[in-house]
Amino acid sequence: MADHYEEFVQLGAEVLAISTDSVYSHKIFAQVSPSARKVQYPLLSDPTNEISKCYGAYNPETGSASRTTLIISPDGLIKFFCKYPRPVGRNVLEIIRVLQALRFSETTGLGAPAGWMPGQPGIQRDWNMVGRI
Amino acid sequence: MSRVVLSDQCFVKEPIVLDKPAADFTAEAYYRGQRVDVKLSDFRKKWVILFFYSNDFTFV
């Protein structure tokens, strides 16, 4: 995620990472771990799991959050929710792609078809297109 | 002291439904060497990626 942070900034997004760890742990994590040293976005502390429960990220078996990603639009709506299995890391490129597709859809009023990549055409979500796609 | 303040839009008892307002919250955070409070609604007018992970030192 940290490697792609600049791309999020250019797309008008901020990244907020959040776990149950204290800010003390976040501080040492950011200073000591090679992967975390590149982190330029806030690391939030949710020690009571209130936020993870509210956002459907909480895992009652571990008492911490699952690997969950949400995208929230500039008008404060939840646009994307995704939860990854414990042994499988996320693919940040897909999150970037979804964000690009959401922005594309917002700008053009078109849908982004399956597998859409930037530069590709959108799709009319029109009753008249049913049976013609 | 870490505090979390939530609005009444909350998914504790219901599955996440898209296109619904994201509950506001305030949480303590570590940010570029500083200890700060971060409030979700401060980021209105921007897209926000909310990136939950289980523990420090196990981050992917």
Short mmCIF file of N, CA and C in Angstrom, two decimals:
data_model
loop_
_atom_site.label_atom_id
_atom_site.label_comp_id
_atom_site.label_asym_id
_atom_site.label_seq_id
_atom_site.Cartn_x
_atom_site.Cartn_y
_atom_site.Cartn_z
N MET A 1 0.84 -1.21 0.00
CA MET A 1 0.00 0.00 0.00
C MET A 1 0.88 1.25 0.00
N ALA A 2 1.90 1.24 0.84
CA ALA A 2 2.77 2.42 0.94
C ALA A 2 3.47 2.72 -0.38
N ASP A 3 3.79 1.66 -1.13
CA ASP A 3 4.46 1.85 -2.43
C ASP A 3 3.59 2.59 -3.42
N HIS A 4 2.30 2.52 -3.25
CA HIS A 4 1.37 3.12 -4.22
C HIS A 4 0.66 4.35 -3.67
N TYR A 5 1.12 4.82 -2.55
CA TYR A 5 0.44 5.93 -1.89
C TYR A 5 0.29 7.14 -2.80
N GLU A 6 1.33 7.46 -3.54
CA GLU A 6 1.30 8.64 -4.42
C GLU A 6 0.18 8.55 -5.45
N GLU A 7 -0.08 7.33 -5.92
CA GLU A 7 -1.17 7.16 -6.90
C GLU A 7 -2.51 7.49 -6.27
N PHE A 8 -2.69 7.11 -5.01
CA PHE A 8 -3.93 7.46 -4.32
C PHE A 8 -4.06 8.97 -4.17
N VAL A 9 -2.98 9.61 -3.83
CA VAL A 9 -3.01 11.08 -3.66
C VAL A 9 -3.40 11.75 -4.97
N GLN A 10 -2.82 11.27 -6.07
CA GLN A 10 -3.13 11.85 -7.38
C GLN A 10 -4.58 11.62 -7.78
N LEU A 11 -5.20 10.57 -7.24
CA LEU A 11 -6.61 10.30 -7.53
C LEU A 11 -7.53 11.01 -6.55
N GLY A 12 -6.97 11.88 -5.71
CA GLY A 12 -7.80 12.64 -4.77
C GLY A 12 -8.24 11.84 -3.57
N ALA A 13 -7.40 10.86 -3.18
CA ALA A 13 -7.77 10.00 -2.06
C ALA A 13 -6.77 10.12 -0.92
N GLU A 14 -7.28 9.91 0.28
CA GLU A 14 -6.42 9.75 1.44
C GLU A 14 -6.57 8.32 1.93
N VAL A 15 -5.48 7.77 2.46
CA VAL A 15 -5.50 6.42 3.00
C VAL A 15 -5.48 6.50 4.51
N LEU A 16 -6.37 5.80 5.16
CA LEU A 16 -6.36 5.71 6.62
C LEU A 16 -6.24 4.23 6.98
N ALA A 17 -5.08 3.86 7.54
CA ALA A 17 -4.89 2.48 7.98
C ALA A 17 -5.32 2.39 9.43
N ILE A 18 -5.92 1.28 9.81
CA ILE A 18 -6.45 1.18 11.17
C ILE A 18 -6.36 -0.23 11.72
N SER A 19 -5.87 -0.34 12.96
CA SER A 19 -5.80 -1.63 13.65
C SER A 19 -6.09 -1.38 15.12
N THR A 20 -6.16 -2.46 15.90
CA THR A 20 -6.42 -2.30 17.33
C THR A 20 -5.17 -1.88 18.09
N ASP A 21 -4.02 -1.89 17.45
CA ASP A 21 -2.79 -1.53 18.15
C ASP A 21 -2.83 -0.08 18.65
N SER A 22 -2.10 0.15 19.74
CA SER A 22 -2.02 1.51 20.30
C SER A 22 -1.16 2.39 19.40
N VAL A 23 -1.26 3.68 19.62
CA VAL A 23 -0.41 4.61 18.86
C VAL A 23 1.07 4.38 19.21
N TYR A 24 1.34 3.85 20.39
CA TYR A 24 2.73 3.55 20.77
C TYR A 24 3.29 2.46 19.88
N SER A 25 2.46 1.43 19.68
CA SER A 25 2.86 0.34 18.78
C SER A 25 3.01 0.83 17.36
N HIS A 26 2.07 1.67 16.92
CA HIS A 26 2.15 2.24 15.57
C HIS A 26 3.45 3.01 15.38
N LYS A 27 3.83 3.74 16.40
CA LYS A 27 5.04 4.56 16.30
C LYS A 27 6.27 3.68 16.07
N ILE A 28 6.41 2.65 16.88
CA ILE A 28 7.58 1.78 16.75
C ILE A 28 7.50 0.99 15.45
N PHE A 29 6.31 0.54 15.10
CA PHE A 29 6.09 -0.18 13.84
C PHE A 29 6.57 0.66 12.66
N ALA A 30 6.16 1.93 12.65
CA ALA A 30 6.52 2.81 11.53
C ALA A 30 8.02 3.10 11.52
N GLN A 31 8.65 3.07 12.68
CA GLN A 31 10.07 3.39 12.74
C GLN A 31 10.96 2.19 12.48
N VAL A 32 10.47 1.01 12.83
CA VAL A 32 11.33 -0.18 12.86
C VAL A 32 11.12 -1.14 11.70
N SER A 33 9.88 -1.31 11.26
CA SER A 33 9.61 -2.31 10.21
C SER A 33 9.90 -1.77 8.83
N PRO A 34 10.72 -2.47 8.04
CA PRO A 34 11.06 -1.97 6.70
C PRO A 34 9.82 -1.68 5.86
N SER A 35 8.80 -2.52 5.95
CA SER A 35 7.61 -2.28 5.13
C SER A 35 6.83 -1.06 5.61
N ALA A 36 6.89 -0.78 6.89
CA ALA A 36 6.08 0.31 7.44
C ALA A 36 6.79 1.65 7.42
N ARG A 37 8.09 1.62 7.23
CA ARG A 37 8.85 2.87 7.24
C ARG A 37 8.44 3.78 6.09
N LYS A 38 7.90 3.17 5.02
CA LYS A 38 7.51 3.95 3.85
C LYS A 38 6.11 4.56 4.02
N VAL A 39 5.44 4.21 5.10
CA VAL A 39 4.05 4.64 5.28
C VAL A 39 3.97 6.14 5.51
N GLN A 40 3.20 6.82 4.68
CA GLN A 40 3.08 8.27 4.81
C GLN A 40 1.69 8.70 5.23
N TYR A 41 0.82 7.74 5.45
CA TYR A 41 -0.56 8.05 5.80
C TYR A 41 -0.78 7.72 7.28
N PRO A 42 -1.88 8.20 7.86
CA PRO A 42 -2.09 7.95 9.28
C PRO A 42 -2.34 6.48 9.61
N LEU A 43 -1.79 6.07 10.74
CA LEU A 43 -2.08 4.74 11.30
C LEU A 43 -3.00 4.97 12.50
N LEU A 44 -4.25 4.58 12.36
CA LEU A 44 -5.23 4.86 13.41
C LEU A 44 -5.29 3.72 14.43
N SER A 45 -5.65 4.09 15.65
CA SER A 45 -5.75 3.13 16.74
C SER A 45 -7.22 2.91 17.12
N ASP A 46 -7.64 1.67 17.10
CA ASP A 46 -9.03 1.31 17.42
C ASP A 46 -9.00 0.23 18.50
N PRO A 47 -8.58 0.56 19.71
CA PRO A 47 -8.31 -0.47 20.73
C PRO A 47 -9.54 -1.21 21.21
N THR A 48 -10.72 -0.57 21.12
CA THR A 48 -11.94 -1.23 21.60
C THR A 48 -12.65 -1.97 20.46
N ASN A 49 -12.11 -1.89 19.26
CA ASN A 49 -12.74 -2.51 18.09
C ASN A 49 -14.10 -1.90 17.71
N GLU A 50 -14.38 -0.71 18.25
CA GLU A 50 -15.67 -0.09 17.89
C GLU A 50 -15.74 0.22 16.41
N ILE A 51 -14.63 0.73 15.87
CA ILE A 51 -14.65 1.11 14.46
C ILE A 51 -14.68 -0.14 13.58
N SER A 52 -13.90 -1.14 13.92
CA SER A 52 -13.90 -2.35 13.08
C SER A 52 -15.25 -3.05 13.13
N LYS A 53 -15.91 -3.01 14.28
CA LYS A 53 -17.25 -3.60 14.37
C LYS A 53 -18.24 -2.81 13.53
N CYS A 54 -18.16 -1.51 13.64
CA CYS A 54 -19.07 -0.64 12.90
C CYS A 54 -18.93 -0.84 11.40
N TYR A 55 -17.74 -1.09 10.92
CA TYR A 55 -17.48 -1.20 9.50
C TYR A 55 -17.39 -2.64 9.00
N GLY A 56 -17.82 -3.58 9.83
CA GLY A 56 -17.88 -4.97 9.37
C GLY A 56 -16.52 -5.62 9.19
N ALA A 57 -15.49 -5.07 9.85
CA ALA A 57 -14.14 -5.62 9.70
C ALA A 57 -13.76 -6.54 10.86
N TYR A 58 -14.54 -6.50 11.92
CA TYR A 58 -14.18 -7.20 13.16
C TYR A 58 -14.21 -8.71 13.00
N ASN A 59 -13.22 -9.38 13.53
CA ASN A 59 -13.17 -10.84 13.56
C ASN A 59 -13.26 -11.28 15.02
N PRO A 60 -14.42 -11.79 15.46
CA PRO A 60 -14.57 -12.14 16.88
C PRO A 60 -13.64 -13.27 17.33
N GLU A 61 -13.16 -14.08 16.38
CA GLU A 61 -12.27 -15.18 16.77
C GLU A 61 -10.87 -14.69 17.12
N THR A 62 -10.43 -13.61 16.49
CA THR A 62 -9.09 -13.12 16.79
C THR A 62 -9.12 -11.89 17.70
N GLY A 63 -10.29 -11.24 17.77
CA GLY A 63 -10.38 -10.02 18.57
C GLY A 63 -9.73 -8.83 17.89
N SER A 64 -9.43 -8.97 16.61
CA SER A 64 -8.89 -7.83 15.86
C SER A 64 -9.58 -7.77 14.51
N ALA A 65 -9.16 -6.85 13.69
CA ALA A 65 -9.82 -6.67 12.39
C ALA A 65 -9.32 -7.69 11.39
N SER A 66 -10.20 -8.06 10.47
CA SER A 66 -9.77 -8.82 9.29
C SER A 66 -9.21 -7.83 8.29
N ARG A 67 -8.56 -8.37 7.29
CA ARG A 67 -7.96 -7.53 6.25
C ARG A 67 -9.09 -6.99 5.37
N THR A 68 -9.61 -5.85 5.75
CA THR A 68 -10.82 -5.30 5.14
C THR A 68 -10.51 -3.93 4.56
N THR A 69 -11.01 -3.69 3.36
CA THR A 69 -10.80 -2.40 2.70
C THR A 69 -12.14 -1.80 2.32
N LEU A 70 -12.31 -0.53 2.61
CA LEU A 70 -13.51 0.19 2.18
C LEU A 70 -13.08 1.43 1.42
N ILE A 71 -13.89 1.81 0.45
CA ILE A 71 -13.69 3.09 -0.24
C ILE A 71 -14.89 3.97 0.08
N ILE A 72 -14.61 5.17 0.56
CA ILE A 72 -15.66 6.13 0.91
C ILE A 72 -15.55 7.32 -0.03
N SER A 73 -16.68 7.71 -0.62
CA SER A 73 -16.68 8.78 -1.61
C SER A 73 -16.56 10.16 -0.95
N PRO A 74 -16.25 11.19 -1.74
CA PRO A 74 -16.14 12.54 -1.17
C PRO A 74 -17.43 13.04 -0.51
N ASP A 75 -18.58 12.45 -0.89
CA ASP A 75 -19.81 12.84 -0.19
C ASP A 75 -20.13 11.91 0.97
N GLY A 76 -19.16 11.13 1.40
CA GLY A 76 -19.28 10.36 2.64
C GLY A 76 -20.05 9.05 2.54
N LEU A 77 -20.18 8.48 1.33
CA LEU A 77 -20.89 7.23 1.19
C LEU A 77 -19.92 6.06 1.00
N ILE A 78 -20.28 4.91 1.53
CA ILE A 78 -19.46 3.71 1.34
C ILE A 78 -19.71 3.17 -0.06
N LYS A 79 -18.65 3.09 -0.84
CA LYS A 79 -18.79 2.68 -2.24
C LYS A 79 -18.25 1.28 -2.51
N PHE A 80 -17.39 0.78 -1.62
CA PHE A 80 -16.71 -0.49 -1.87
C PHE A 80 -16.38 -1.13 -0.54
N PHE A 81 -16.58 -2.44 -0.47
CA PHE A 81 -16.24 -3.18 0.75
C PHE A 81 -15.65 -4.51 0.32
N CYS A 82 -14.50 -4.85 0.92
CA CYS A 82 -13.85 -6.10 0.51
C CYS A 82 -13.09 -6.67 1.70
N LYS A 83 -13.25 -7.95 1.92
CA LYS A 83 -12.58 -8.60 3.05
C LYS A 83 -11.74 -9.75 2.52
N TYR A 84 -10.46 -9.78 2.89
CA TYR A 84 -9.53 -10.78 2.38
C TYR A 84 -9.30 -11.91 3.38
N PRO A 85 -8.99 -13.10 2.91
CA PRO A 85 -8.70 -14.22 3.82
C PRO A 85 -7.41 -13.97 4.60
N ARG A 86 -7.31 -14.60 5.75
CA ARG A 86 -6.16 -14.39 6.62
C ARG A 86 -4.81 -14.64 5.94
N PRO A 87 -4.67 -15.74 5.20
CA PRO A 87 -3.36 -16.00 4.62
C PRO A 87 -3.07 -15.24 3.31
N VAL A 88 -4.01 -14.43 2.85
CA VAL A 88 -3.84 -13.83 1.53
C VAL A 88 -3.77 -12.31 1.63
N GLY A 89 -2.67 -11.74 1.16
CA GLY A 89 -2.51 -10.29 1.17
C GLY A 89 -3.37 -9.63 0.11
N ARG A 90 -3.62 -8.35 0.31
CA ARG A 90 -4.44 -7.60 -0.64
C ARG A 90 -3.66 -7.27 -1.91
N ASN A 91 -4.41 -6.95 -2.95
CA ASN A 91 -3.81 -6.46 -4.18
C ASN A 91 -4.17 -4.98 -4.30
N VAL A 92 -3.24 -4.13 -3.97
CA VAL A 92 -3.51 -2.70 -3.96
C VAL A 92 -3.86 -2.18 -5.35
N LEU A 93 -3.32 -2.82 -6.38
CA LEU A 93 -3.60 -2.38 -7.75
C LEU A 93 -5.10 -2.49 -8.05
N GLU A 94 -5.75 -3.48 -7.47
CA GLU A 94 -7.19 -3.63 -7.69
C GLU A 94 -7.96 -2.51 -6.99
N ILE A 95 -7.50 -2.11 -5.82
CA ILE A 95 -8.15 -1.01 -5.11
C ILE A 95 -8.00 0.28 -5.91
N ILE A 96 -6.82 0.49 -6.47
CA ILE A 96 -6.59 1.66 -7.32
C ILE A 96 -7.51 1.61 -8.53
N ARG A 97 -7.62 0.42 -9.13
CA ARG A 97 -8.48 0.26 -10.32
C ARG A 97 -9.94 0.58 -9.98
N VAL A 98 -10.41 0.08 -8.87
CA VAL A 98 -11.80 0.34 -8.47
C VAL A 98 -12.01 1.83 -8.23
N LEU A 99 -11.05 2.47 -7.60
CA LEU A 99 -11.15 3.91 -7.37
C LEU A 99 -11.18 4.67 -8.70
N GLN A 100 -10.34 4.26 -9.63
CA GLN A 100 -10.34 4.87 -10.96
C GLN A 100 -11.68 4.66 -11.65
N ALA A 101 -12.23 3.46 -11.51
CA ALA A 101 -13.51 3.13 -12.14
C ALA A 101 -14.65 3.93 -11.51
N LEU A 102 -14.61 4.12 -10.20
CA LEU A 102 -15.64 4.92 -9.52
C LEU A 102 -15.59 6.36 -10.01
N ARG A 103 -14.39 6.89 -10.13
CA ARG A 103 -14.23 8.27 -10.61
C ARG A 103 -14.69 8.40 -12.06
N PHE A 104 -14.33 7.39 -12.87
CA PHE A 104 -14.73 7.36 -14.28
C PHE A 104 -16.25 7.34 -14.39
N SER A 105 -16.87 6.50 -13.61
CA SER A 105 -18.32 6.35 -13.63
C SER A 105 -19.02 7.64 -13.20
N GLU A 106 -18.45 8.28 -12.21
CA GLU A 106 -18.99 9.53 -11.70
C GLU A 106 -18.91 10.64 -12.75
N THR A 107 -17.81 10.67 -13.47
CA THR A 107 -17.57 11.73 -14.46
C THR A 107 -18.40 11.53 -15.72
N THR A 108 -18.46 10.28 -16.17
CA THR A 108 -19.08 10.01 -17.47
C THR A 108 -20.54 9.56 -17.37
N GLY A 109 -20.94 9.09 -16.19
CA GLY A 109 -22.28 8.52 -16.05
C GLY A 109 -22.37 7.12 -16.63
N LEU A 110 -21.24 6.58 -17.10
CA LEU A 110 -21.23 5.22 -17.65
C LEU A 110 -20.80 4.23 -16.59
N GLY A 111 -21.12 2.97 -16.81
CA GLY A 111 -20.63 1.91 -15.94
C GLY A 111 -19.26 1.46 -16.41
N ALA A 112 -18.50 0.89 -15.51
CA ALA A 112 -17.21 0.30 -15.87
C ALA A 112 -17.42 -1.20 -15.96
N PRO A 113 -17.33 -1.79 -17.17
CA PRO A 113 -17.60 -3.22 -17.30
C PRO A 113 -16.54 -4.07 -16.62
N ALA A 114 -16.83 -5.36 -16.50
CA ALA A 114 -15.91 -6.29 -15.85
C ALA A 114 -14.52 -6.17 -16.45
N GLY A 115 -13.53 -6.10 -15.56
CA GLY A 115 -12.16 -6.03 -16.04
C GLY A 115 -11.75 -4.68 -16.61
N TRP A 116 -12.59 -3.69 -16.44
CA TRP A 116 -12.31 -2.35 -16.98
C TRP A 116 -10.98 -1.83 -16.49
N MET A 117 -10.23 -1.22 -17.42
CA MET A 117 -8.98 -0.56 -17.08
C MET A 117 -9.08 0.87 -17.61
N PRO A 118 -8.39 1.81 -17.01
CA PRO A 118 -8.44 3.21 -17.47
C PRO A 118 -8.10 3.30 -18.95
N GLY A 119 -8.86 4.13 -19.65
CA GLY A 119 -8.66 4.29 -21.09
C GLY A 119 -9.63 3.45 -21.89
N GLN A 120 -10.23 2.47 -21.26
CA GLN A 120 -11.20 1.63 -21.96
C GLN A 120 -12.59 2.26 -21.91
N PRO A 121 -13.46 1.89 -22.86
CA PRO A 121 -14.79 2.52 -22.87
C PRO A 121 -15.66 2.05 -21.71
N GLY A 122 -16.61 2.90 -21.38
CA GLY A 122 -17.59 2.53 -20.36
C GLY A 122 -18.78 1.87 -21.04
N ILE A 123 -19.82 1.63 -20.25
CA ILE A 123 -20.97 0.90 -20.76
C ILE A 123 -22.24 1.66 -20.35
N GLN A 124 -23.16 1.77 -21.29
CA GLN A 124 -24.44 2.42 -20.98
C GLN A 124 -25.28 1.47 -20.15
N ARG A 125 -25.73 1.92 -19.00
CA ARG A 125 -26.60 1.05 -18.20
C ARG A 125 -28.04 1.45 -18.53
N ASP A 126 -28.49 0.89 -19.67
CA ASP A 126 -29.70 1.36 -20.30
C ASP A 126 -30.58 0.15 -20.59
N TRP A 127 -31.86 0.24 -20.34
CA TRP A 127 -32.80 -0.84 -20.63
C TRP A 127 -32.68 -1.29 -22.08
N ASN A 128 -32.46 -0.35 -22.97
CA ASN A 128 -32.38 -0.66 -24.40
C ASN A 128 -31.15 -1.47 -24.77
N MET A 129 -30.18 -1.51 -23.86
CA MET A 129 -28.97 -2.28 -24.12
C MET A 129 -29.14 -3.74 -23.73
N VAL A 130 -30.19 -4.05 -22.98
CA VAL A 130 -30.42 -5.42 -22.53
C VAL A 130 -30.62 -6.32 -23.75
N GLY A 131 -29.81 -7.38 -23.85
CA GLY A 131 -29.88 -8.27 -25.01
C GLY A 131 -28.95 -7.86 -26.13
N ARG A 132 -28.33 -6.68 -25.97
CA ARG A 132 -27.43 -6.22 -27.03
C ARG A 132 -25.97 -6.20 -26.57
N ILE A 133 -25.76 -6.63 -25.34
CA ILE A 133 -24.39 -6.64 -24.81
C ILE A 133 -23.88 -8.08 -24.82
N MET B 1 -5.90 9.74 25.52
CA MET B 1 -6.78 8.60 25.68
C MET B 1 -7.48 8.38 24.35
N SER B 2 -7.52 7.15 23.90
CA SER B 2 -8.16 6.88 22.63
C SER B 2 -9.66 6.90 22.79
N ARG B 3 -10.32 7.62 21.94
CA ARG B 3 -11.77 7.61 22.02
C ARG B 3 -12.32 7.48 20.60
N VAL B 4 -13.42 6.81 20.52
CA VAL B 4 -14.08 6.62 19.25
C VAL B 4 -15.48 7.16 19.38
N VAL B 5 -15.82 8.11 18.54
CA VAL B 5 -17.16 8.69 18.59
C VAL B 5 -17.87 8.34 17.30
N LEU B 6 -18.96 7.62 17.40
CA LEU B 6 -19.66 7.16 16.21
C LEU B 6 -21.01 7.84 16.07
N SER B 7 -21.42 8.05 14.84
CA SER B 7 -22.77 8.55 14.61
C SER B 7 -23.72 7.34 14.68
N ASP B 8 -25.01 7.56 14.52
CA ASP B 8 -25.90 6.41 14.68
C ASP B 8 -26.01 5.51 13.44
N GLN B 9 -25.34 5.88 12.33
CA GLN B 9 -25.26 4.94 11.20
C GLN B 9 -24.21 3.91 11.55
N CYS B 10 -24.62 2.71 11.88
CA CYS B 10 -23.63 1.76 12.32
C CYS B 10 -24.01 0.36 11.86
N PHE B 11 -23.05 -0.43 11.45
CA PHE B 11 -23.36 -1.72 10.86
C PHE B 11 -23.14 -2.89 11.80
N VAL B 12 -23.10 -2.60 13.09
CA VAL B 12 -22.82 -3.66 14.05
C VAL B 12 -23.79 -4.82 13.89
N LYS B 13 -25.04 -4.51 13.70
CA LYS B 13 -26.03 -5.58 13.65
C LYS B 13 -26.46 -5.94 12.23
N GLU B 14 -25.97 -5.17 11.26
CA GLU B 14 -26.43 -5.42 9.89
C GLU B 14 -25.21 -5.56 8.98
N PRO B 15 -25.36 -6.31 7.89
CA PRO B 15 -24.23 -6.37 6.96
C PRO B 15 -24.02 -5.01 6.27
N ILE B 16 -22.83 -4.82 5.80
CA ILE B 16 -22.51 -3.57 5.09
C ILE B 16 -23.36 -3.44 3.84
N VAL B 17 -24.00 -2.31 3.68
CA VAL B 17 -24.76 -2.01 2.47
C VAL B 17 -24.08 -0.83 1.79
N LEU B 18 -23.85 -0.92 0.51
CA LEU B 18 -23.16 0.16 -0.20
C LEU B 18 -24.09 1.35 -0.45
N ASP B 19 -23.46 2.49 -0.72
CA ASP B 19 -24.15 3.76 -0.97
C ASP B 19 -24.88 4.26 0.26
N LYS B 20 -24.45 3.82 1.42
CA LYS B 20 -24.98 4.35 2.68
C LYS B 20 -23.90 5.23 3.32
N PRO B 21 -24.33 6.19 4.13
CA PRO B 21 -23.32 7.07 4.76
C PRO B 21 -22.36 6.30 5.65
N ALA B 22 -21.10 6.66 5.56
CA ALA B 22 -20.08 6.08 6.44
C ALA B 22 -20.17 6.75 7.80
N ALA B 23 -20.28 5.94 8.86
CA ALA B 23 -20.36 6.49 10.21
C ALA B 23 -19.11 7.29 10.53
N ASP B 24 -19.30 8.49 11.06
CA ASP B 24 -18.15 9.29 11.42
C ASP B 24 -17.50 8.74 12.68
N PHE B 25 -16.22 8.93 12.80
CA PHE B 25 -15.51 8.54 14.02
C PHE B 25 -14.29 9.43 14.19
N THR B 26 -13.81 9.46 15.42
CA THR B 26 -12.55 10.14 15.72
C THR B 26 -11.66 9.12 16.42
N ALA B 27 -10.42 9.00 15.99
CA ALA B 27 -9.50 8.06 16.61
C ALA B 27 -8.12 8.67 16.73
N GLU B 28 -7.40 8.21 17.73
CA GLU B 28 -6.00 8.61 17.87
C GLU B 28 -5.20 7.95 16.75
N ALA B 29 -4.16 8.63 16.30
CA ALA B 29 -3.36 8.06 15.22
C ALA B 29 -1.91 8.48 15.32
N TYR B 30 -1.05 7.68 14.69
CA TYR B 30 0.34 8.05 14.50
C TYR B 30 0.45 8.54 13.06
N TYR B 31 0.97 9.73 12.89
CA TYR B 31 1.05 10.29 11.53
C TYR B 31 2.34 11.07 11.38
N ARG B 32 3.22 10.54 10.55
CA ARG B 32 4.50 11.21 10.23
C ARG B 32 5.22 11.69 11.48
N GLY B 33 5.36 10.81 12.43
CA GLY B 33 6.12 11.13 13.63
C GLY B 33 5.31 11.76 14.74
N GLN B 34 4.07 12.12 14.44
CA GLN B 34 3.27 12.81 15.45
C GLN B 34 2.10 11.95 15.92
N ARG B 35 1.65 12.27 17.11
CA ARG B 35 0.45 11.64 17.66
C ARG B 35 -0.69 12.63 17.44
N VAL B 36 -1.67 12.26 16.65
CA VAL B 36 -2.76 13.18 16.28
C VAL B 36 -4.11 12.51 16.44
N ASP B 37 -5.16 13.31 16.41
CA ASP B 37 -6.52 12.77 16.32
C ASP B 37 -6.98 12.87 14.88
N VAL B 38 -7.57 11.81 14.39
CA VAL B 38 -8.05 11.80 13.01
C VAL B 38 -9.56 11.62 13.02
N LYS B 39 -10.26 12.52 12.36
CA LYS B 39 -11.72 12.45 12.26
C LYS B 39 -12.09 12.19 10.82
N LEU B 40 -12.89 11.16 10.59
CA LEU B 40 -13.22 10.77 9.22
C LEU B 40 -13.86 11.90 8.43
N SER B 41 -14.76 12.66 9.07
CA SER B 41 -15.49 13.70 8.33
C SER B 41 -14.59 14.86 7.93
N ASP B 42 -13.39 14.93 8.46
CA ASP B 42 -12.43 15.96 8.02
C ASP B 42 -12.00 15.71 6.58
N PHE B 43 -12.24 14.49 6.09
CA PHE B 43 -11.80 14.14 4.75
C PHE B 43 -12.92 14.21 3.71
N ARG B 44 -14.03 14.82 4.09
CA ARG B 44 -15.07 15.07 3.09
C ARG B 44 -14.46 15.84 1.93
N LYS B 45 -14.97 15.64 0.73
CA LYS B 45 -14.44 16.24 -0.49
C LYS B 45 -13.25 15.45 -1.01
N LYS B 46 -12.82 14.43 -0.28
CA LYS B 46 -11.77 13.54 -0.78
C LYS B 46 -12.32 12.11 -0.73
N TRP B 47 -11.75 11.26 -1.57
CA TRP B 47 -12.00 9.83 -1.43
C TRP B 47 -11.19 9.34 -0.24
N VAL B 48 -11.72 8.38 0.49
CA VAL B 48 -10.98 7.82 1.60
C VAL B 48 -10.90 6.31 1.43
N ILE B 49 -9.68 5.79 1.57
CA ILE B 49 -9.49 4.34 1.60
C ILE B 49 -9.32 3.97 3.06
N LEU B 50 -10.26 3.19 3.57
CA LEU B 50 -10.18 2.74 4.95
C LEU B 50 -9.58 1.33 4.92
N PHE B 51 -8.43 1.20 5.52
CA PHE B 51 -7.60 0.02 5.32
C PHE B 51 -7.41 -0.66 6.68
N PHE B 52 -8.29 -1.61 6.99
CA PHE B 52 -8.19 -2.32 8.26
C PHE B 52 -7.15 -3.43 8.15
N TYR B 53 -6.35 -3.59 9.19
CA TYR B 53 -5.43 -4.72 9.24
C TYR B 53 -5.41 -5.24 10.66
N SER B 54 -4.94 -6.47 10.86
CA SER B 54 -5.11 -7.09 12.18
C SER B 54 -4.10 -6.58 13.20
N ASN B 55 -2.86 -6.54 12.88
CA ASN B 55 -1.84 -6.13 13.86
C ASN B 55 -0.62 -5.50 13.20
N ASP B 56 -0.02 -4.57 13.89
CA ASP B 56 1.30 -4.07 13.49
C ASP B 56 2.27 -5.25 13.43
N PHE B 57 3.29 -5.09 12.65
CA PHE B 57 4.35 -6.09 12.50
C PHE B 57 3.88 -7.33 11.74
N THR B 58 2.58 -7.30 11.29
CA THR B 58 2.09 -8.42 10.47
C THR B 58 1.45 -7.86 9.21
N PHE B 59 1.62 -6.56 8.98
CA PHE B 59 1.00 -5.77 7.91
C PHE B 59 1.27 -6.33 6.51
N VAL B 60 0.24 -6.42 5.68
CA VAL B 60 0.51 -6.70 4.26
C VAL B 60 -0.11 -5.59 3.43
#
